[in-house]
Amino acid sequence: METGKQDMSRASLARVSGGADFTWHCLPPRGKSGGILLGVRANVLDPSLIVEGEFYVKFHLCNRTDKFEWILMAVYGPAQDEFKSDFLSELVRACQHNPLPTLIGGDF
């Protein structure tokens, strides 16, 4: 989710999650662009690693029920043309040596 905010309060996160127990990670915006909030239900998914890039947040996840491992990425591509090449290069690097199934979502 694009936030446009530097930080999110616990009360705001509780409202977004409906009070459910979530693991959250927030990437602050750069200037007026972006800001990414990524969260997963803590009783369903176990994040073993959280990686932050300039344009993405990536969770390495393990399903608690069947131990299936996978990756969830939230991306926010730049609106300015001069940053599009940087965005695409970073996305390639983030996925290049990725051995796990990956789901990428966001605005790009």
PDB file of N, CA and C in Angstrom:
ATOM      1  N   MET A   1       0.843  -1.161   0.000  1.00  0.00           N
ATOM      2  CA  MET A   1       0.000   0.000   0.000  1.00  0.00           C
ATOM      3  C   MET A   1       0.896   1.235   0.000  1.00  0.00           C
ATOM      4  N   GLU A   2       0.571   2.197  -0.851  1.00  0.00           N
ATOM      5  CA  GLU A   2       1.288   3.471  -0.845  1.00  0.00           C
ATOM      6  C   GLU A   2       0.782   4.298   0.323  1.00  0.00           C
ATOM      7  N   THR A   3       1.730   4.838   1.093  1.00  0.00           N
ATOM      8  CA  THR A   3       1.334   5.591   2.279  1.00  0.00           C
ATOM      9  C   THR A   3       1.523   7.089   2.139  1.00  0.00           C
ATOM     10  N   GLY A   4       2.628   7.509   1.520  1.00  0.00           N
ATOM     11  CA  GLY A   4       2.958   8.924   1.483  1.00  0.00           C
ATOM     12  C   GLY A   4       3.363   9.458   2.843  1.00  0.00           C
ATOM     13  N   LYS A   5       3.570   8.560   3.818  1.00  0.00           N
ATOM     14  CA  LYS A   5       3.896   8.964   5.191  1.00  0.00           C
ATOM     15  C   LYS A   5       5.281   8.470   5.590  1.00  0.00           C
ATOM     16  N   GLN A   6       5.922   9.223   6.487  1.00  0.00           N
ATOM     17  CA  GLN A   6       7.230   8.842   7.016  1.00  0.00           C
ATOM     18  C   GLN A   6       7.122   7.644   7.948  1.00  0.00           C
ATOM     19  N   ASP A   7       6.046   7.576   8.707  1.00  0.00           N
ATOM     20  CA  ASP A   7       5.893   6.524   9.708  1.00  0.00           C
ATOM     21  C   ASP A   7       4.404   6.303   9.945  1.00  0.00           C
ATOM     22  N   MET A   8       4.075   5.134  10.450  1.00  0.00           N
ATOM     23  CA  MET A   8       2.678   4.801  10.742  1.00  0.00           C
ATOM     24  C   MET A   8       2.558   4.509  12.235  1.00  0.00           C
ATOM     25  N   SER A   9       1.539   5.059  12.871  1.00  0.00           N
ATOM     26  CA  SER A   9       1.324   4.812  14.299  1.00  0.00           C
ATOM     27  C   SER A   9       0.708   3.432  14.499  1.00  0.00           C
ATOM     28  N   ARG A  10       0.883   2.884  15.698  1.00  0.00           N
ATOM     29  CA  ARG A  10       0.268   1.586  16.022  1.00  0.00           C
ATOM     30  C   ARG A  10      -1.250   1.653  15.889  1.00  0.00           C
ATOM     31  N   ALA A  11      -1.834   2.775  16.276  1.00  0.00           N
ATOM     32  CA  ALA A  11      -3.290   2.936  16.172  1.00  0.00           C
ATOM     33  C   ALA A  11      -3.736   2.902  14.708  1.00  0.00           C
ATOM     34  N   SER A  12      -2.988   3.559  13.831  1.00  0.00           N
ATOM     35  CA  SER A  12      -3.315   3.538  12.400  1.00  0.00           C
ATOM     36  C   SER A  12      -3.211   2.129  11.837  1.00  0.00           C
ATOM     37  N   LEU A  13      -2.149   1.418  12.216  1.00  0.00           N
ATOM     38  CA  LEU A  13      -1.962   0.047  11.732  1.00  0.00           C
ATOM     39  C   LEU A  13      -3.059  -0.873  12.251  1.00  0.00           C
ATOM     40  N   ALA A  14      -3.482  -0.679  13.488  1.00  0.00           N
ATOM     41  CA  ALA A  14      -4.566  -1.490  14.054  1.00  0.00           C
ATOM     42  C   ALA A  14      -5.870  -1.247  13.294  1.00  0.00           C
ATOM     43  N   ARG A  15      -6.103  -0.002  12.881  1.00  0.00           N
ATOM     44  CA  ARG A  15      -7.310   0.295  12.094  1.00  0.00           C
ATOM     45  C   ARG A  15      -7.237  -0.368  10.720  1.00  0.00           C
ATOM     46  N   VAL A  16      -6.066  -0.309  10.083  1.00  0.00           N
ATOM     47  CA  VAL A  16      -5.893  -0.924   8.764  1.00  0.00           C
ATOM     48  C   VAL A  16      -6.106  -2.433   8.835  1.00  0.00           C
ATOM     49  N   SER A  17      -5.617  -3.059   9.895  1.00  0.00           N
ATOM     50  CA  SER A  17      -5.682  -4.523  10.018  1.00  0.00           C
ATOM     51  C   SER A  17      -6.962  -5.016  10.677  1.00  0.00           C
ATOM     52  N   GLY A  18      -7.817  -4.113  11.082  1.00  0.00           N
ATOM     53  CA  GLY A  18      -9.031  -4.528  11.775  1.00  0.00           C
ATOM     54  C   GLY A  18      -8.741  -5.140  13.127  1.00  0.00           C
ATOM     55  N   GLY A  19      -7.596  -4.798  13.710  1.00  0.00           N
ATOM     56  CA  GLY A  19      -7.213  -5.310  15.023  1.00  0.00           C
ATOM     57  C   GLY A  19      -6.516  -6.659  14.986  1.00  0.00           C
ATOM     58  N   ALA A  20      -6.382  -7.267  13.801  1.00  0.00           N
ATOM     59  CA  ALA A  20      -5.689  -8.559  13.688  1.00  0.00           C
ATOM     60  C   ALA A  20      -4.192  -8.364  13.920  1.00  0.00           C
ATOM     61  N   ASP A  21      -3.519  -9.429  14.342  1.00  0.00           N
ATOM     62  CA  ASP A  21      -2.082  -9.389  14.614  1.00  0.00           C
ATOM     63  C   ASP A  21      -1.315  -9.475  13.294  1.00  0.00           C
ATOM     64  N   PHE A  22      -0.684  -8.373  12.910  1.00  0.00           N
ATOM     65  CA  PHE A  22       0.076  -8.298  11.663  1.00  0.00           C
ATOM     66  C   PHE A  22       1.544  -8.003  11.960  1.00  0.00           C
ATOM     67  N   THR A  23       2.415  -8.457  11.070  1.00  0.00           N
ATOM     68  CA  THR A  23       3.807  -8.024  11.036  1.00  0.00           C
ATOM     69  C   THR A  23       3.880  -6.974   9.935  1.00  0.00           C
ATOM     70  N   TRP A  24       4.359  -5.772  10.286  1.00  0.00           N
ATOM     71  CA  TRP A  24       4.374  -4.643   9.360  1.00  0.00           C
ATOM     72  C   TRP A  24       5.797  -4.190   9.060  1.00  0.00           C
ATOM     73  N   HIS A  25       5.969  -3.614   7.864  1.00  0.00           N
ATOM     74  CA  HIS A  25       7.206  -2.906   7.544  1.00  0.00           C
ATOM     75  C   HIS A  25       6.831  -1.707   6.681  1.00  0.00           C
ATOM     76  N   CYS A  26       7.380  -0.555   7.027  1.00  0.00           N
ATOM     77  CA  CYS A  26       7.060   0.692   6.332  1.00  0.00           C
ATOM     78  C   CYS A  26       8.327   1.280   5.720  1.00  0.00           C
ATOM     79  N   LEU A  27       8.284   1.556   4.430  1.00  0.00           N
ATOM     80  CA  LEU A  27       9.365   2.243   3.729  1.00  0.00           C
ATOM     81  C   LEU A  27       8.908   3.681   3.511  1.00  0.00           C
ATOM     82  N   PRO A  28       9.611   4.657   4.097  1.00  0.00           N
ATOM     83  CA  PRO A  28       9.172   6.055   3.973  1.00  0.00           C
ATOM     84  C   PRO A  28       9.232   6.545   2.525  1.00  0.00           C
ATOM     85  N   PRO A  29       8.445   7.558   2.198  1.00  0.00           N
ATOM     86  CA  PRO A  29       8.475   8.103   0.837  1.00  0.00           C
ATOM     87  C   PRO A  29       9.763   8.864   0.568  1.00  0.00           C
ATOM     88  N   ARG A  30      10.062   8.989  -0.726  1.00  0.00           N
ATOM     89  CA  ARG A  30      11.170   9.838  -1.171  1.00  0.00           C
ATOM     90  C   ARG A  30      10.549  11.089  -1.765  1.00  0.00           C
ATOM     91  N   GLY A  31      10.711  12.193  -1.092  1.00  0.00           N
ATOM     92  CA  GLY A  31      10.056  13.421  -1.539  1.00  0.00           C
ATOM     93  C   GLY A  31       8.549  13.255  -1.452  1.00  0.00           C
ATOM     94  N   LYS A  32       7.860  13.504  -2.567  1.00  0.00           N
ATOM     95  CA  LYS A  32       6.399  13.362  -2.583  1.00  0.00           C
ATOM     96  C   LYS A  32       5.970  12.029  -3.173  1.00  0.00           C
ATOM     97  N   SER A  33       6.933  11.184  -3.515  1.00  0.00           N
ATOM     98  CA  SER A  33       6.612   9.917  -4.167  1.00  0.00           C
ATOM     99  C   SER A  33       6.645   8.758  -3.193  1.00  0.00           C
ATOM    100  N   GLY A  34       5.636   7.917  -3.287  1.00  0.00           N
ATOM    101  CA  GLY A  34       5.668   6.604  -2.675  1.00  0.00           C
ATOM    102  C   GLY A  34       5.458   6.536  -1.195  1.00  0.00           C
ATOM    103  N   GLY A  35       6.291   5.720  -0.599  1.00  0.00           N
ATOM    104  CA  GLY A  35       6.078   5.260   0.749  1.00  0.00           C
ATOM    105  C   GLY A  35       5.339   3.943   0.637  1.00  0.00           C
ATOM    106  N   ILE A  36       5.892   2.871   1.164  1.00  0.00           N
ATOM    107  CA  ILE A  36       5.282   1.547   1.028  1.00  0.00           C
ATOM    108  C   ILE A  36       5.010   0.981   2.406  1.00  0.00           C
ATOM    109  N   LEU A  37       3.826   0.435   2.581  1.00  0.00           N
ATOM    110  CA  LEU A  37       3.473  -0.298   3.786  1.00  0.00           C
ATOM    111  C   LEU A  37       3.143  -1.721   3.363  1.00  0.00           C
ATOM    112  N   LEU A  38       3.846  -2.692   3.939  1.00  0.00           N
ATOM    113  CA  LEU A  38       3.595  -4.106   3.644  1.00  0.00           C
ATOM    114  C   LEU A  38       3.363  -4.821   4.957  1.00  0.00           C
ATOM    115  N   GLY A  39       2.325  -5.625   4.998  1.00  0.00           N
ATOM    116  CA  GLY A  39       2.005  -6.356   6.217  1.00  0.00           C
ATOM    117  C   GLY A  39       1.443  -7.727   5.911  1.00  0.00           C
ATOM    118  N   VAL A  40       1.678  -8.663   6.837  1.00  0.00           N
ATOM    119  CA  VAL A  40       1.133 -10.019   6.722  1.00  0.00           C
ATOM    120  C   VAL A  40       0.584 -10.440   8.075  1.00  0.00           C
ATOM    121  N   ARG A  41      -0.423 -11.294   8.057  1.00  0.00           N
ATOM    122  CA  ARG A  41      -1.001 -11.800   9.307  1.00  0.00           C
ATOM    123  C   ARG A  41       0.016 -12.691  10.003  1.00  0.00           C
ATOM    124  N   ALA A  42       0.344 -12.339  11.228  1.00  0.00           N
ATOM    125  CA  ALA A  42       1.385 -13.038  11.985  1.00  0.00           C
ATOM    126  C   ALA A  42       0.996 -14.468  12.335  1.00  0.00           C
ATOM    127  N   ASN A  43      -0.291 -14.766  12.453  1.00  0.00           N
ATOM    128  CA  ASN A  43      -0.691 -16.133  12.795  1.00  0.00           C
ATOM    129  C   ASN A  43      -0.762 -17.040  11.565  1.00  0.00           C
ATOM    130  N   VAL A  44      -0.607 -16.467  10.362  1.00  0.00           N
ATOM    131  CA  VAL A  44      -0.672 -17.238   9.121  1.00  0.00           C
ATOM    132  C   VAL A  44       0.699 -17.362   8.464  1.00  0.00           C
ATOM    133  N   LEU A  45       1.460 -16.270   8.465  1.00  0.00           N
ATOM    134  CA  LEU A  45       2.745 -16.213   7.766  1.00  0.00           C
ATOM    135  C   LEU A  45       3.857 -15.784   8.709  1.00  0.00           C
ATOM    136  N   ASP A  46       5.003 -16.433   8.552  1.00  0.00           N
ATOM    137  CA  ASP A  46       6.174 -16.127   9.369  1.00  0.00           C
ATOM    138  C   ASP A  46       7.242 -15.496   8.481  1.00  0.00           C
ATOM    139  N   PRO A  47       7.493 -14.184   8.617  1.00  0.00           N
ATOM    140  CA  PRO A  47       8.550 -13.560   7.820  1.00  0.00           C
ATOM    141  C   PRO A  47       9.925 -13.884   8.404  1.00  0.00           C
ATOM    142  N   SER A  48      10.745 -14.584   7.618  1.00  0.00           N
ATOM    143  CA  SER A  48      12.088 -14.934   8.087  1.00  0.00           C
ATOM    144  C   SER A  48      13.098 -13.844   7.751  1.00  0.00           C
ATOM    145  N   LEU A  49      12.777 -13.010   6.753  1.00  0.00           N
ATOM    146  CA  LEU A  49      13.695 -11.955   6.332  1.00  0.00           C
ATOM    147  C   LEU A  49      12.881 -10.829   5.700  1.00  0.00           C
ATOM    148  N   ILE A  50      13.234  -9.597   6.039  1.00  0.00           N
ATOM    149  CA  ILE A  50      12.619  -8.424   5.417  1.00  0.00           C
ATOM    150  C   ILE A  50      13.739  -7.635   4.757  1.00  0.00           C
ATOM    151  N   VAL A  51      13.589  -7.396   3.447  1.00  0.00           N
ATOM    152  CA  VAL A  51      14.599  -6.675   2.675  1.00  0.00           C
ATOM    153  C   VAL A  51      13.960  -5.401   2.138  1.00  0.00           C
ATOM    154  N   GLU A  52      14.684  -4.309   2.285  1.00  0.00           N
ATOM    155  CA  GLU A  52      14.194  -3.009   1.840  1.00  0.00           C
ATOM    156  C   GLU A  52      15.096  -2.488   0.743  1.00  0.00           C
ATOM    157  N   GLY A  53      14.501  -2.083  -0.368  1.00  0.00           N
ATOM    158  CA  GLY A  53      15.238  -1.435  -1.445  1.00  0.00           C
ATOM    159  C   GLY A  53      14.788   0.003  -1.563  1.00  0.00           C
ATOM    160  N   GLU A  54      15.282   0.665  -2.566  1.00  0.00           N
ATOM    161  CA  GLU A  54      14.868   2.051  -2.784  1.00  0.00           C
ATOM    162  C   GLU A  54      13.414   2.117  -3.254  1.00  0.00           C
ATOM    163  N   PHE A  55      12.992   1.082  -4.017  1.00  0.00           N
ATOM    164  CA  PHE A  55      11.653   1.076  -4.603  1.00  0.00           C
ATOM    165  C   PHE A  55      10.798  -0.107  -4.161  1.00  0.00           C
ATOM    166  N   TYR A  56      11.238  -0.883  -3.182  1.00  0.00           N
ATOM    167  CA  TYR A  56      10.472  -2.069  -2.791  1.00  0.00           C
ATOM    168  C   TYR A  56      10.693  -2.460  -1.340  1.00  0.00           C
ATOM    169  N   VAL A  57       9.763  -3.271  -0.847  1.00  0.00           N
ATOM    170  CA  VAL A  57       9.904  -4.004   0.413  1.00  0.00           C
ATOM    171  C   VAL A  57       9.640  -5.462   0.065  1.00  0.00           C
ATOM    172  N   LYS A  58      10.502  -6.355   0.537  1.00  0.00           N
ATOM    173  CA  LYS A  58      10.392  -7.780   0.218  1.00  0.00           C
ATOM    174  C   LYS A  58      10.370  -8.594   1.504  1.00  0.00           C
ATOM    175  N   PHE A  59       9.358  -9.443   1.644  1.00  0.00           N
ATOM    176  CA  PHE A  59       9.249 -10.370   2.776  1.00  0.00           C
ATOM    177  C   PHE A  59       9.548 -11.782   2.281  1.00  0.00           C
ATOM    178  N   HIS A  60      10.488 -12.468   2.921  1.00  0.00           N
ATOM    179  CA  HIS A  60      10.666 -13.909   2.727  1.00  0.00           C
ATOM    180  C   HIS A  60       9.743 -14.560   3.744  1.00  0.00           C
ATOM    181  N   LEU A  61       8.774 -15.337   3.259  1.00  0.00           N
ATOM    182  CA  LEU A  61       7.710 -15.851   4.118  1.00  0.00           C
ATOM    183  C   LEU A  61       7.682 -17.371   4.164  1.00  0.00           C
ATOM    184  N   CYS A  62       7.142 -17.866   5.265  1.00  0.00           N
ATOM    185  CA  CYS A  62       6.882 -19.292   5.423  1.00  0.00           C
ATOM    186  C   CYS A  62       5.453 -19.436   5.942  1.00  0.00           C
ATOM    187  N   ASN A  63       4.638 -20.198   5.199  1.00  0.00           N
ATOM    188  CA  ASN A  63       3.278 -20.471   5.668  1.00  0.00           C
ATOM    189  C   ASN A  63       3.366 -21.284   6.951  1.00  0.00           C
ATOM    190  N   ARG A  64       2.653 -20.881   7.959  1.00  0.00           N
ATOM    191  CA  ARG A  64       2.709 -21.591   9.244  1.00  0.00           C
ATOM    192  C   ARG A  64       2.070 -22.977   9.168  1.00  0.00           C
ATOM    193  N   THR A  65       1.097 -23.174   8.284  1.00  0.00           N
ATOM    194  CA  THR A  65       0.402 -24.467   8.235  1.00  0.00           C
ATOM    195  C   THR A  65       1.189 -25.541   7.501  1.00  0.00           C
ATOM    196  N   ASP A  66       1.712 -25.222   6.312  1.00  0.00           N
ATOM    197  CA  ASP A  66       2.379 -26.258   5.507  1.00  0.00           C
ATOM    198  C   ASP A  66       3.875 -26.020   5.295  1.00  0.00           C
ATOM    199  N   LYS A  67       4.412 -24.951   5.892  1.00  0.00           N
ATOM    200  CA  LYS A  67       5.844 -24.604   5.813  1.00  0.00           C
ATOM    201  C   LYS A  67       6.307 -24.244   4.395  1.00  0.00           C
ATOM    202  N   PHE A  68       5.383 -23.947   3.497  1.00  0.00           N
ATOM    203  CA  PHE A  68       5.726 -23.517   2.143  1.00  0.00           C
ATOM    204  C   PHE A  68       6.410 -22.156   2.214  1.00  0.00           C
ATOM    205  N   GLU A  69       7.552 -22.021   1.544  1.00  0.00           N
ATOM    206  CA  GLU A  69       8.318 -20.773   1.554  1.00  0.00           C
ATOM    207  C   GLU A  69       8.120 -20.024   0.244  1.00  0.00           C
ATOM    208  N   TRP A  70       7.963 -18.720   0.357  1.00  0.00           N
ATOM    209  CA  TRP A  70       7.766 -17.882  -0.809  1.00  0.00           C
ATOM    210  C   TRP A  70       8.117 -16.446  -0.470  1.00  0.00           C
ATOM    211  N   ILE A  71       8.066 -15.580  -1.489  1.00  0.00           N
ATOM    212  CA  ILE A  71       8.445 -14.176  -1.321  1.00  0.00           C
ATOM    213  C   ILE A  71       7.288 -13.279  -1.758  1.00  0.00           C
ATOM    214  N   LEU A  72       7.038 -12.258  -0.954  1.00  0.00           N
ATOM    215  CA  LEU A  72       6.045 -11.233  -1.265  1.00  0.00           C
ATOM    216  C   LEU A  72       6.776  -9.901  -1.381  1.00  0.00           C
ATOM    217  N   MET A  73       6.611  -9.240  -2.519  1.00  0.00           N
ATOM    218  CA  MET A  73       7.248  -7.934  -2.738  1.00  0.00           C
ATOM    219  C   MET A  73       6.194  -6.884  -3.039  1.00  0.00           C
ATOM    220  N   ALA A  74       6.331  -5.739  -2.396  1.00  0.00           N
ATOM    221  CA  ALA A  74       5.527  -4.565  -2.728  1.00  0.00           C
ATOM    222  C   ALA A  74       6.468  -3.549  -3.360  1.00  0.00           C
ATOM    223  N   VAL A  75       6.107  -3.056  -4.530  1.00  0.00           N
ATOM    224  CA  VAL A  75       6.964  -2.109  -5.241  1.00  0.00           C
ATOM    225  C   VAL A  75       6.205  -0.810  -5.481  1.00  0.00           C
ATOM    226  N   TYR A  76       6.970   0.252  -5.608  1.00  0.00           N
ATOM    227  CA  TYR A  76       6.409   1.542  -5.983  1.00  0.00           C
ATOM    228  C   TYR A  76       7.336   2.160  -7.015  1.00  0.00           C
ATOM    229  N   GLY A  77       6.915   2.118  -8.272  1.00  0.00           N
ATOM    230  CA  GLY A  77       7.731   2.665  -9.349  1.00  0.00           C
ATOM    231  C   GLY A  77       7.618   4.175  -9.408  1.00  0.00           C
ATOM    232  N   PRO A  78       8.685   4.838  -9.806  1.00  0.00           N
ATOM    233  CA  PRO A  78       8.683   6.299  -9.846  1.00  0.00           C
ATOM    234  C   PRO A  78       7.824   6.843 -10.987  1.00  0.00           C
ATOM    235  N   ALA A  79       7.211   7.975 -10.743  1.00  0.00           N
ATOM    236  CA  ALA A  79       6.429   8.648 -11.786  1.00  0.00           C
ATOM    237  C   ALA A  79       7.346   9.403 -12.751  1.00  0.00           C
ATOM    238  N   GLN A  80       8.519   9.804 -12.264  1.00  0.00           N
ATOM    239  CA  GLN A  80       9.450  10.580 -13.076  1.00  0.00           C
ATOM    240  C   GLN A  80      10.239   9.646 -14.000  1.00  0.00           C
ATOM    241  N   ASP A  81      10.286   9.996 -15.292  1.00  0.00           N
ATOM    242  CA  ASP A  81      10.976   9.169 -16.282  1.00  0.00           C
ATOM    243  C   ASP A  81      12.451   8.964 -15.963  1.00  0.00           C
ATOM    244  N   GLU A  82      13.100   9.956 -15.367  1.00  0.00           N
ATOM    245  CA  GLU A  82      14.542   9.845 -15.114  1.00  0.00           C
ATOM    246  C   GLU A  82      14.887   8.770 -14.080  1.00  0.00           C
ATOM    247  N   PHE A  83      13.900   8.289 -13.304  1.00  0.00           N
ATOM    248  CA  PHE A  83      14.160   7.252 -12.301  1.00  0.00           C
ATOM    249  C   PHE A  83      13.686   5.866 -12.739  1.00  0.00           C
ATOM    250  N   LYS A  84      13.032   5.761 -13.892  1.00  0.00           N
ATOM    251  CA  LYS A  84      12.472   4.472 -14.326  1.00  0.00           C
ATOM    252  C   LYS A  84      13.555   3.421 -14.547  1.00  0.00           C
ATOM    253  N   SER A  85      14.677   3.808 -15.118  1.00  0.00           N
ATOM    254  CA  SER A  85      15.776   2.864 -15.339  1.00  0.00           C
ATOM    255  C   SER A  85      16.320   2.343 -14.013  1.00  0.00           C
ATOM    256  N   ASP A  86      16.461   3.223 -13.024  1.00  0.00           N
ATOM    257  CA  ASP A  86      16.917   2.811 -11.690  1.00  0.00           C
ATOM    258  C   ASP A  86      15.938   1.819 -11.072  1.00  0.00           C
ATOM    259  N   PHE A  87      14.640   2.101 -11.221  1.00  0.00           N
ATOM    260  CA  PHE A  87      13.605   1.217 -10.684  1.00  0.00           C
ATOM    261  C   PHE A  87      13.686  -0.171 -11.312  1.00  0.00           C
ATOM    262  N   LEU A  88      13.743  -0.227 -12.642  1.00  0.00           N
ATOM    263  CA  LEU A  88      13.776  -1.522 -13.329  1.00  0.00           C
ATOM    264  C   LEU A  88      15.048  -2.295 -13.009  1.00  0.00           C
ATOM    265  N   SER A  89      16.177  -1.610 -12.926  1.00  0.00           N
ATOM    266  CA  SER A  89      17.440  -2.273 -12.567  1.00  0.00           C
ATOM    267  C   SER A  89      17.370  -2.856 -11.165  1.00  0.00           C
ATOM    268  N   GLU A  90      16.797  -2.105 -10.230  1.00  0.00           N
ATOM    269  CA  GLU A  90      16.679  -2.607  -8.861  1.00  0.00           C
ATOM    270  C   GLU A  90      15.731  -3.805  -8.795  1.00  0.00           C
ATOM    271  N   LEU A  91      14.650  -3.755  -9.544  1.00  0.00           N
ATOM    272  CA  LEU A  91      13.703  -4.867  -9.565  1.00  0.00           C
ATOM    273  C   LEU A  91      14.359  -6.131 -10.116  1.00  0.00           C
ATOM    274  N   VAL A  92      15.140  -6.009 -11.171  1.00  0.00           N
ATOM    275  CA  VAL A  92      15.872  -7.158 -11.727  1.00  0.00           C
ATOM    276  C   VAL A  92      16.833  -7.716 -10.690  1.00  0.00           C
ATOM    277  N   ARG A  93      17.609  -6.858 -10.038  1.00  0.00           N
ATOM    278  CA  ARG A  93      18.567  -7.323  -9.019  1.00  0.00           C
ATOM    279  C   ARG A  93      17.857  -8.010  -7.858  1.00  0.00           C
ATOM    280  N   ALA A  94      16.705  -7.492  -7.458  1.00  0.00           N
ATOM    281  CA  ALA A  94      15.969  -8.063  -6.325  1.00  0.00           C
ATOM    282  C   ALA A  94      15.427  -9.452  -6.645  1.00  0.00           C
ATOM    283  N   CYS A  95      15.164  -9.722  -7.914  1.00  0.00           N
ATOM    284  CA  CYS A  95      14.570 -11.009  -8.306  1.00  0.00           C
ATOM    285  C   CYS A  95      15.569 -11.976  -8.932  1.00  0.00           C
ATOM    286  N   GLN A  96      16.726 -11.494  -9.320  1.00  0.00           N
ATOM    287  CA  GLN A  96      17.684 -12.248 -10.118  1.00  0.00           C
ATOM    288  C   GLN A  96      18.101 -13.577  -9.499  1.00  0.00           C
ATOM    289  N   HIS A  97      18.470 -13.593  -8.255  1.00  0.00           N
ATOM    290  CA  HIS A  97      18.964 -14.813  -7.609  1.00  0.00           C
ATOM    291  C   HIS A  97      17.954 -15.325  -6.597  1.00  0.00           C
ATOM    292  N   ASN A  98      16.708 -15.195  -6.944  1.00  0.00           N
ATOM    293  CA  ASN A  98      15.621 -15.544  -6.058  1.00  0.00           C
ATOM    294  C   ASN A  98      15.215 -16.996  -6.276  1.00  0.00           C
ATOM    295  N   PRO A  99      15.476 -17.892  -5.331  1.00  0.00           N
ATOM    296  CA  PRO A  99      15.144 -19.304  -5.543  1.00  0.00           C
ATOM    297  C   PRO A  99      13.689 -19.649  -5.224  1.00  0.00           C
ATOM    298  N   LEU A 100      12.940 -18.727  -4.655  1.00  0.00           N
ATOM    299  CA  LEU A 100      11.589 -19.026  -4.178  1.00  0.00           C
ATOM    300  C   LEU A 100      10.523 -18.430  -5.096  1.00  0.00           C
ATOM    301  N   PRO A 101       9.317 -19.036  -5.123  1.00  0.00           N
ATOM    302  CA  PRO A 101       8.210 -18.416  -5.847  1.00  0.00           C
ATOM    303  C   PRO A 101       7.976 -17.011  -5.298  1.00  0.00           C
ATOM    304  N   THR A 102       7.671 -16.083  -6.195  1.00  0.00           N
ATOM    305  CA  THR A 102       7.579 -14.677  -5.810  1.00  0.00           C
ATOM    306  C   THR A 102       6.295 -14.050  -6.344  1.00  0.00           C
ATOM    307  N   LEU A 103       5.644 -13.298  -5.476  1.00  0.00           N
ATOM    308  CA  LEU A 103       4.468 -12.515  -5.855  1.00  0.00           C
ATOM    309  C   LEU A 103       4.848 -11.045  -5.721  1.00  0.00           C
ATOM    310  N   ILE A 104       4.729 -10.300  -6.828  1.00  0.00           N
ATOM    311  CA  ILE A 104       5.073  -8.879  -6.846  1.00  0.00           C
ATOM    312  C   ILE A 104       3.802  -8.083  -7.104  1.00  0.00           C
ATOM    313  N   GLY A 105       3.557  -7.098  -6.255  1.00  0.00           N
ATOM    314  CA  GLY A 105       2.408  -6.224  -6.447  1.00  0.00           C
ATOM    315  C   GLY A 105       2.788  -4.795  -6.148  1.00  0.00           C
ATOM    316  N   GLY A 106       1.995  -3.879  -6.632  1.00  0.00           N
ATOM    317  CA  GLY A 106       2.258  -2.482  -6.341  1.00  0.00           C
ATOM    318  C   GLY A 106       1.877  -1.583  -7.487  1.00  0.00           C
ATOM    319  N   ASP A 107       2.543  -0.459  -7.551  1.00  0.00           N
ATOM    320  CA  ASP A 107       2.266   0.576  -8.534  1.00  0.00           C
ATOM    321  C   ASP A 107       3.512   0.765  -9.377  1.00  0.00           C
ATOM    322  N   PHE A 108       3.477   0.230 -10.607  1.00  0.00           N
ATOM    323  CA  PHE A 108       4.642   0.369 -11.490  1.00  0.00           C
ATOM    324  C   PHE A 108       4.257   0.334 -12.947  1.00  0.00           C
TER     325      PHE A 108
END
